[in-house]
Coordinates of C-alpha atoms in Angstrom, one line a residue:
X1 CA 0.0 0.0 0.0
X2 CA 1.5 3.5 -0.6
X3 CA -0.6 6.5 0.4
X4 CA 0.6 10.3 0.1
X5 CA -1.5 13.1 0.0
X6 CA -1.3 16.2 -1.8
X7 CA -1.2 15.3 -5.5
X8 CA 1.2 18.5 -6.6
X9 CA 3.9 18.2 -4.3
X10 CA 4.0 14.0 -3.9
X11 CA 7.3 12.5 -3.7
X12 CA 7.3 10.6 -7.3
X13 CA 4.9 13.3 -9.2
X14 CA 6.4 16.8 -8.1
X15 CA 8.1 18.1 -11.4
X16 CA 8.6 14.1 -12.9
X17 CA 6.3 12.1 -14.8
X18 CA 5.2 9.7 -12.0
X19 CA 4.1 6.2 -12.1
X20 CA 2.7 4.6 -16.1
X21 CA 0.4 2.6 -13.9
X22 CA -0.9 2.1 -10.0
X23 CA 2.6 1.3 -7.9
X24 CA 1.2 -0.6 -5.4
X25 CA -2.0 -2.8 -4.9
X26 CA -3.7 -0.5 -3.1
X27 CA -2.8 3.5 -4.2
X28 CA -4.1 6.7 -3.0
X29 CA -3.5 9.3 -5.4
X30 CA -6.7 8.7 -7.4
X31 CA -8.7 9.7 -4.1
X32 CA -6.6 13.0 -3.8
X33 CA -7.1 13.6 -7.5
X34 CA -10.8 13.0 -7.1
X35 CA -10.9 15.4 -4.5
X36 CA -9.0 18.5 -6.5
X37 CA -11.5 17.4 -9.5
X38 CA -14.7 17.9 -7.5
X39 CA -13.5 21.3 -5.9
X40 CA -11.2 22.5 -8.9
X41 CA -12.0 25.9 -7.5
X42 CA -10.6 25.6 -4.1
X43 CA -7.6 23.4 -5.3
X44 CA -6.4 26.4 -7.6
X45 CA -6.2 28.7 -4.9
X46 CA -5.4 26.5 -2.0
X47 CA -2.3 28.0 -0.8
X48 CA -3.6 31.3 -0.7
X49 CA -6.5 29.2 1.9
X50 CA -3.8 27.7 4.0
X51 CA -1.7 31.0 4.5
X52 CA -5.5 32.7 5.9
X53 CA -6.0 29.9 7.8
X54 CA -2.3 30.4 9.3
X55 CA -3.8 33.7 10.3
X56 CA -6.7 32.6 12.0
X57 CA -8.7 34.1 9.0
X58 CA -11.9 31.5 8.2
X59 CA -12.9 31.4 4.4
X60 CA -15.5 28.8 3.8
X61 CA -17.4 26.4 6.0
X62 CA -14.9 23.9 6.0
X63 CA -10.9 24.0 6.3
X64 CA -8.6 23.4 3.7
X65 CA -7.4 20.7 5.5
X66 CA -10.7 18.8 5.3
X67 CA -12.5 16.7 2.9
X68 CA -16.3 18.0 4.0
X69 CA -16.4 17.4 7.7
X70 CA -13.4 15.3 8.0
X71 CA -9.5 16.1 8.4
X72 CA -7.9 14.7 4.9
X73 CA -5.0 13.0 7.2
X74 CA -7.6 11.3 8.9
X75 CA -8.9 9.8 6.1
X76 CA -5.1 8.9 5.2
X77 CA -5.1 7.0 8.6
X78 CA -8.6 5.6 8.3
X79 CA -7.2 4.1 4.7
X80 CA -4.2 2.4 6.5
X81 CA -6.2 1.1 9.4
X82 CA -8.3 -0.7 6.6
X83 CA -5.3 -2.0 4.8
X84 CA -3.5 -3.7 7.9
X85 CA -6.7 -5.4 9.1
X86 CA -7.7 -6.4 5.6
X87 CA -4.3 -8.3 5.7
X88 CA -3.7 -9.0 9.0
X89 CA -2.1 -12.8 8.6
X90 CA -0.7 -12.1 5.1
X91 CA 3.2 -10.6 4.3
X92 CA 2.5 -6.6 3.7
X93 CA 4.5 -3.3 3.2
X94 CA 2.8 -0.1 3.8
X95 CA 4.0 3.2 3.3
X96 CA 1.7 6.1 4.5
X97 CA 3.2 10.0 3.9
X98 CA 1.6 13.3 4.8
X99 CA 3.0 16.5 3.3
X100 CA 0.3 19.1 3.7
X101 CA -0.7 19.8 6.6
X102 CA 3.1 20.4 8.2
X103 CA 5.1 21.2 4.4
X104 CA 4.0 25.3 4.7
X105 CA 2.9 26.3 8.3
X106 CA 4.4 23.9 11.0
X107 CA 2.0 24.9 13.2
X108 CA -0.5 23.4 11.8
X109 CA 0.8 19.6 12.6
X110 CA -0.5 20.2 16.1
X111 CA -4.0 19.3 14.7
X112 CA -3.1 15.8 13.7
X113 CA -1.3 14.8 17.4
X114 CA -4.8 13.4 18.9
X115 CA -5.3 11.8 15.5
X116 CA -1.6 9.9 15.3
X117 CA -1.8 8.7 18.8
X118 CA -5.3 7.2 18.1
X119 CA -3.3 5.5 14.9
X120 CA -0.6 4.2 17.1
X121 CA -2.3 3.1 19.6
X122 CA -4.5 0.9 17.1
X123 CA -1.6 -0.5 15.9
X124 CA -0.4 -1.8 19.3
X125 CA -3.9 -2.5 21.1
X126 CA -4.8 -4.6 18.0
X127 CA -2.1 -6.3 17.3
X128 CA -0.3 -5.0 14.5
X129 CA 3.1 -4.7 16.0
X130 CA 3.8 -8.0 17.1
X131 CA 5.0 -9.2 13.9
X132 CA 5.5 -6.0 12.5
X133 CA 8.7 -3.2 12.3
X134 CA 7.3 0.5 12.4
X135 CA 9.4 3.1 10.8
X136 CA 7.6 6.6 12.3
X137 CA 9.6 9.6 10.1
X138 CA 9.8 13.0 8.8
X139 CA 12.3 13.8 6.1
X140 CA 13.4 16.8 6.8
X141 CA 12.2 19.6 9.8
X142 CA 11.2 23.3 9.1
X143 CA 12.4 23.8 5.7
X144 CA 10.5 27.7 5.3
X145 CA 9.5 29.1 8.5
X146 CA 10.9 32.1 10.2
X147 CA 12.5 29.4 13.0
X148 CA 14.9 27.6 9.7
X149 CA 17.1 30.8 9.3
X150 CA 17.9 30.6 13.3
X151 CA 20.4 28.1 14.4
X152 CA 18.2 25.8 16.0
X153 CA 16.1 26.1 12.5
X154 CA 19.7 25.2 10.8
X155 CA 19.9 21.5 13.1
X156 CA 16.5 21.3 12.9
X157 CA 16.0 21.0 8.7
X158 CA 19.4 18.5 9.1
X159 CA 18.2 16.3 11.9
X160 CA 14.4 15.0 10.5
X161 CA 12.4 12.6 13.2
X162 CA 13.3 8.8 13.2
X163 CA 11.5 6.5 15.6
X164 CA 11.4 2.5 15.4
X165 CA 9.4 0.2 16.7
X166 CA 10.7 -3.6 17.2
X167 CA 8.1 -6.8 17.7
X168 CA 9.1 -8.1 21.1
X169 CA 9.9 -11.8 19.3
X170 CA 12.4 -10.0 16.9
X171 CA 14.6 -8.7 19.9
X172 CA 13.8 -12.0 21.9
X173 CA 15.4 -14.0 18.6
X174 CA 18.0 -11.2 17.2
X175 CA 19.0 -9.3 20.8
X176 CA 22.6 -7.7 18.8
X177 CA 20.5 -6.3 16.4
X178 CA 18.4 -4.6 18.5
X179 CA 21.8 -3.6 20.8
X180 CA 23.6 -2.5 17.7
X181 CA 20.0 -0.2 16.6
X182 CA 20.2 1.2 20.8
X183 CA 23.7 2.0 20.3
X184 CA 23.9 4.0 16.6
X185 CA 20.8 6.3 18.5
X186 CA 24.3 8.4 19.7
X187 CA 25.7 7.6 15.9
X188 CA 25.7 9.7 12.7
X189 CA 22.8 8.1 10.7
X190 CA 20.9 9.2 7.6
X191 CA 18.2 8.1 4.8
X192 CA 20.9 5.8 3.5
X193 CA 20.8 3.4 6.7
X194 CA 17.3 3.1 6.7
X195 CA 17.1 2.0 3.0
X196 CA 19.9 -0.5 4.0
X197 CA 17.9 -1.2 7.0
X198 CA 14.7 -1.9 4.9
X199 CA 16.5 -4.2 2.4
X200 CA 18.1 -6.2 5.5
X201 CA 14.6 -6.6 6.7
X202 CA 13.0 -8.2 3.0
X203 CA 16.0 -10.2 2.7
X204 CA 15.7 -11.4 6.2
X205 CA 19.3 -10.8 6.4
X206 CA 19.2 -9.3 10.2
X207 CA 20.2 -12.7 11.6
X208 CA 24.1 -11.8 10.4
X209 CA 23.8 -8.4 12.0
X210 CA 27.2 -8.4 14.5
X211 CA 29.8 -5.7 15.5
X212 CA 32.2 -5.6 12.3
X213 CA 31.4 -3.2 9.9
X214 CA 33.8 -3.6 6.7
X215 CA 36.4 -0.7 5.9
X216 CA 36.2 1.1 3.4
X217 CA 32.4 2.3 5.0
X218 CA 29.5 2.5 2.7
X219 CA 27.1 5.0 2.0
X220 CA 24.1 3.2 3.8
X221 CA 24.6 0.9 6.8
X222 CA 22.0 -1.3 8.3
X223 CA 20.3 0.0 11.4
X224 CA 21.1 -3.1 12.7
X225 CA 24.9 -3.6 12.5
X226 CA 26.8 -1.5 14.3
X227 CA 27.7 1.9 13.2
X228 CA 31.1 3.3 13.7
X229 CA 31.5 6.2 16.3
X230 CA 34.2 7.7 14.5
X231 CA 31.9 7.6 11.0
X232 CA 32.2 11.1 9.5
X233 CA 29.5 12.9 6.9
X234 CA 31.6 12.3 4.1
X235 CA 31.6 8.9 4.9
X236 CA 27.8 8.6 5.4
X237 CA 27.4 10.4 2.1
X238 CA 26.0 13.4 3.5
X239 CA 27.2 16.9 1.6
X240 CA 29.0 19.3 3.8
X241 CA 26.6 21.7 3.3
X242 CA 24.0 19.6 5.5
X243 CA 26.3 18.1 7.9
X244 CA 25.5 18.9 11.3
X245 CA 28.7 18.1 13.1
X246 CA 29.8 20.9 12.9
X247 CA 30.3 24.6 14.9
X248 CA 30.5 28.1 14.0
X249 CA 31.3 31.8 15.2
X250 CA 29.6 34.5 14.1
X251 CA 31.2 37.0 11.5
X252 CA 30.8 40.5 10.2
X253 CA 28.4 40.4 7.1
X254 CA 29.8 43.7 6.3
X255 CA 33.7 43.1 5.5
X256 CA 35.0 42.6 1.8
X257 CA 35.5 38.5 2.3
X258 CA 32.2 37.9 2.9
X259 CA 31.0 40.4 0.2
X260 CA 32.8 38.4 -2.5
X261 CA 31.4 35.0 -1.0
X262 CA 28.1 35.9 -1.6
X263 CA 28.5 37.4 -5.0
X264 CA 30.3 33.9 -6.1
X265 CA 27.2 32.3 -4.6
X266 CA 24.9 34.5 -6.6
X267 CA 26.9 33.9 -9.8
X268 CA 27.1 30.3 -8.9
X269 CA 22.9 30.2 -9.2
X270 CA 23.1 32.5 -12.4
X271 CA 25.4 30.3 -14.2
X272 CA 23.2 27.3 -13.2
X273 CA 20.4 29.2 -14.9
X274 CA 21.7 30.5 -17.9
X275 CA 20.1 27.6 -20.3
X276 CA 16.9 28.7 -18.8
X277 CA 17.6 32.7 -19.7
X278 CA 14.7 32.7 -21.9
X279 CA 12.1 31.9 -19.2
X280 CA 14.2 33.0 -15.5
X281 CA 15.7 36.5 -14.5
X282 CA 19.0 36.9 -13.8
X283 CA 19.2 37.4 -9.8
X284 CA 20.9 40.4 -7.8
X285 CA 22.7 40.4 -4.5
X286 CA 20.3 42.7 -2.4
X287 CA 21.4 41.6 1.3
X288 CA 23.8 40.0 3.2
X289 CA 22.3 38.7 6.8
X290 CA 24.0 36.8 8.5
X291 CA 27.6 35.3 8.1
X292 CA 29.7 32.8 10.5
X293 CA 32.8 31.1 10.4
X294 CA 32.5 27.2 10.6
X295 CA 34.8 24.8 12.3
X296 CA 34.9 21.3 11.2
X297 CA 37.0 20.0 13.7
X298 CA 34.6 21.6 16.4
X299 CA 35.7 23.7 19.2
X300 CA 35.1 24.2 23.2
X301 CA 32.3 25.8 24.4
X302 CA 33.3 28.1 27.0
X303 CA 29.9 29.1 28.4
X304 CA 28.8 25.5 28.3
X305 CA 31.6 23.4 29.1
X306 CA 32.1 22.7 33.0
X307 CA 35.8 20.8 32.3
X308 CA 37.6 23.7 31.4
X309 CA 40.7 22.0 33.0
X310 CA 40.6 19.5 30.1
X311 CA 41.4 22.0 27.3
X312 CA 44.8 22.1 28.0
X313 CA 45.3 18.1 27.7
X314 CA 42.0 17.7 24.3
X315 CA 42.6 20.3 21.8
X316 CA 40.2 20.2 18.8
X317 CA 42.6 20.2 15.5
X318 CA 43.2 23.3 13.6
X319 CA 40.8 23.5 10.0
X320 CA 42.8 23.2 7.7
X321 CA 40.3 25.4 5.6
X322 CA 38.2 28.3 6.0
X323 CA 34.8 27.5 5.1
X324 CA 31.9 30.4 5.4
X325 CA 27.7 29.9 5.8
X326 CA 26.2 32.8 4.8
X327 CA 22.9 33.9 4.5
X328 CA 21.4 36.4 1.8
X329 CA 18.5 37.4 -0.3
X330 CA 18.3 38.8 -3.8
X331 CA 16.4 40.6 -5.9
X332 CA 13.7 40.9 -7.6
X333 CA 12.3 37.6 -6.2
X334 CA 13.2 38.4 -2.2
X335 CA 14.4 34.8 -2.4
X336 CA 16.5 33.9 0.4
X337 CA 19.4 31.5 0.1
X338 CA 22.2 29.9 2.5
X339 CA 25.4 28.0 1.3
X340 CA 27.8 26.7 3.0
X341 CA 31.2 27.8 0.4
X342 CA 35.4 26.6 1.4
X343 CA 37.9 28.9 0.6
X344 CA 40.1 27.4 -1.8
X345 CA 42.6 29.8 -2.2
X346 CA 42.8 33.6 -1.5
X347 CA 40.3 34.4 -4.5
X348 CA 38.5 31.4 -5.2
X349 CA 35.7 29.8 -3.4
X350 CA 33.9 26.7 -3.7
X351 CA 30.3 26.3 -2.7
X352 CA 29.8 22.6 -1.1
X353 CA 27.0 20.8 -1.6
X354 CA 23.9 22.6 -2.7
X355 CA 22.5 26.6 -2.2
X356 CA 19.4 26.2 0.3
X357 CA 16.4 27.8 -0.5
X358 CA 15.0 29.0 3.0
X359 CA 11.6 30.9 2.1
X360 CA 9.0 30.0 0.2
X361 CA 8.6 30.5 -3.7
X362 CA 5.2 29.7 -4.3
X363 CA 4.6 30.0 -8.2
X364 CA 7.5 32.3 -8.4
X365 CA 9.3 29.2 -10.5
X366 CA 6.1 27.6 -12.4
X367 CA 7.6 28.0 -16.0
X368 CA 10.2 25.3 -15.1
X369 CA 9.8 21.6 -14.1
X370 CA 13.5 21.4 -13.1
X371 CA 13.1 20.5 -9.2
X372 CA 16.4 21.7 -8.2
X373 CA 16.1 24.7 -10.4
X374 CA 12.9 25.7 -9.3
X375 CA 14.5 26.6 -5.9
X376 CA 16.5 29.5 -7.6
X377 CA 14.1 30.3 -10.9
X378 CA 12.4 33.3 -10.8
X379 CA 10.3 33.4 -14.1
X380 CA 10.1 36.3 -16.1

């Protein structure tokens, strides 16, 4: 079963072709589309409804969020509660996502907490964990609230929500597993390892699951082998950009260095757009806002740390590189963009990984299907 709502922004339709035919035995998307074809009106103009209801400002009779007099995640939920005890003695996969009612205003997810604990607490009260793993995740926190361009916004978009649930006769049968699983909780994990951990689970290959994990590491490690403390972002696959190991001190936005940073960043997204010239505007530095230093090696925390004595016997090691986040918007779409860019030299920069997008864009992009463009395209 795969379930997502909100037809536009779905993980395998946004800005791709989607699925030829139904993915899964038992598929979703035709209800949503049903829905947006019966109020075509609404559907049109249905972020313009979510922002007034973000203000407290009623239009209609009915929220946005609802499907007549029921919330849509509900029926989402009601849809999965069907599935599972449709096929309660029978082999199953289920995948059940919800973008809308959190993707825009986070506030908003708040409504659904009653709802997801009544779900939950199905599943256990009727049974459907004992012979079942639950995977309970977001992919990603705030992306484009006010809270993402503050440092706890910055961990909070790199460190989504990942819970698991075990059957109690899986740990009874495989207890290292579910030791190695308890211990890489305090490891550097990512989407990788829970593909890996997914595939050891339909291959029923979590048996083998022991301490030694083979050198060199690879991208994705099973959940249930060991991970290794000293595992690095580069090693997990995780760009630089993204990688929250790391600290920072704040800098002066206002000192030539930075100045040039930003205006290679701003080139950077111009270059990437030049084939699209015909159809997006070439973008303008309007504002640097914040800049900060960032120390890959990591550094002691004065104000936190109550072992001062220590820092003369565990020094952090020197960078070897600068490496700058900055923070800016540009004109004439207001857009708002963060990078994380390494001094290569004393005039070139590099920007590592991607350039965030930190505010929304709307339709600001709509003459492009590229997804990663769309974060930069301003159409003209």
């Amino acid at each position: 079963m795969y379930a997502e709502d909100w037809p536009r922004l779905s993980t395998f339709n946004y800005a791709v072709p989607g699925f030829n035919q139904s993915p899964t035995d038992h598929y979703f998307r035709p209800f949503y589309l049903g829905i947006n074809k019966m109020r075509k009106y609404q559907s049109t103009i249905n972020e313009a409804l979510l922002f007034l209801e973000n203000q407290n400002i009623k239009v209609g009779k009915t929220s946005t969020l609802c499907y007549s007099d029921k919330p849509k995640h509900v029926l989402q939920l009601d849809y999965y509660k069907r599935f599972l005890k449709s096929y309660r003695n029978k082999l199953k996969f289920g995948l059940s996502w919800l973008n809308e009612i959190s993707h825009d205003y986070v506030n908003f997810i708040k409504l659904a907490d009653d709802d997801l604990l009544d779900f939950l607490t199905f599943l256990k009260e009727d049974g459907h964990l004992e012979k079942s793993v639950l995977f309970f995740v977001s992919d990603h926190g705030s992306r484009v609230d006010k809270i993402r361009n503050t440092p706890i916004g910055r961990i909070e978009e790199r460190m989504p929500f990942f819970s698991v649930v075990l059957p109690q006769n899986f740990k009874d049968k495989f207890p290292q597993a579910e030791t190695n699983l308890r211990t890489n909780i305090e490891r550097l994990t990512s989407p990788f390892d829970f593909y890996e951990t997914i595939v050891d689970i339909f291959k029923n290959e979590y048996s083998h699951s022991t301490n030694v994990v083979q050198y060199p590491l690879s991208r994705g490690i099973s959940l249930f082998r060991n991970i290794p403390k000293q595992r690095s972002c580069a090693d997990a696959g995780i760009h630089e950009h993204n990688c929250a190991c790391y600290t920072s001190e704040n800098i002066p936005v206002n000192n030539t260095k930075i100045e040039r940073v930003a205006a290679f960043v701003v080139t950077k997204i111009n270059r990437d757009l030049h084939h699209l010239k015909e159809k997006c505007v070439t973008l303008t530095l309007n504002k640097i806002i914040e800049a900060k230093l960032v120390h890959s090696q990591l550094k002691h925390n004065e104000q936190y740390d109550d072992k001062k004595f220590m820092h003369n016997f565990i020094k952090p090691k020197e960078d070897t590189s600068r490496r700058f986040l900055i923070l800016f918007d540009v004109l004439p779409s207001a857009a708002m963009f963060e990078a994380t860019v390494e001094e290569t030299n004393a005039i070139e920069f590099s920007v590592l990984g991607h350039v965030s997008r930190t505010n929304r864009y709307g339709n600001q992009s709509s003459c492009i299907n590229d997804k990663r463009l769309k974060l930069y395209c301003f159409c003209k």
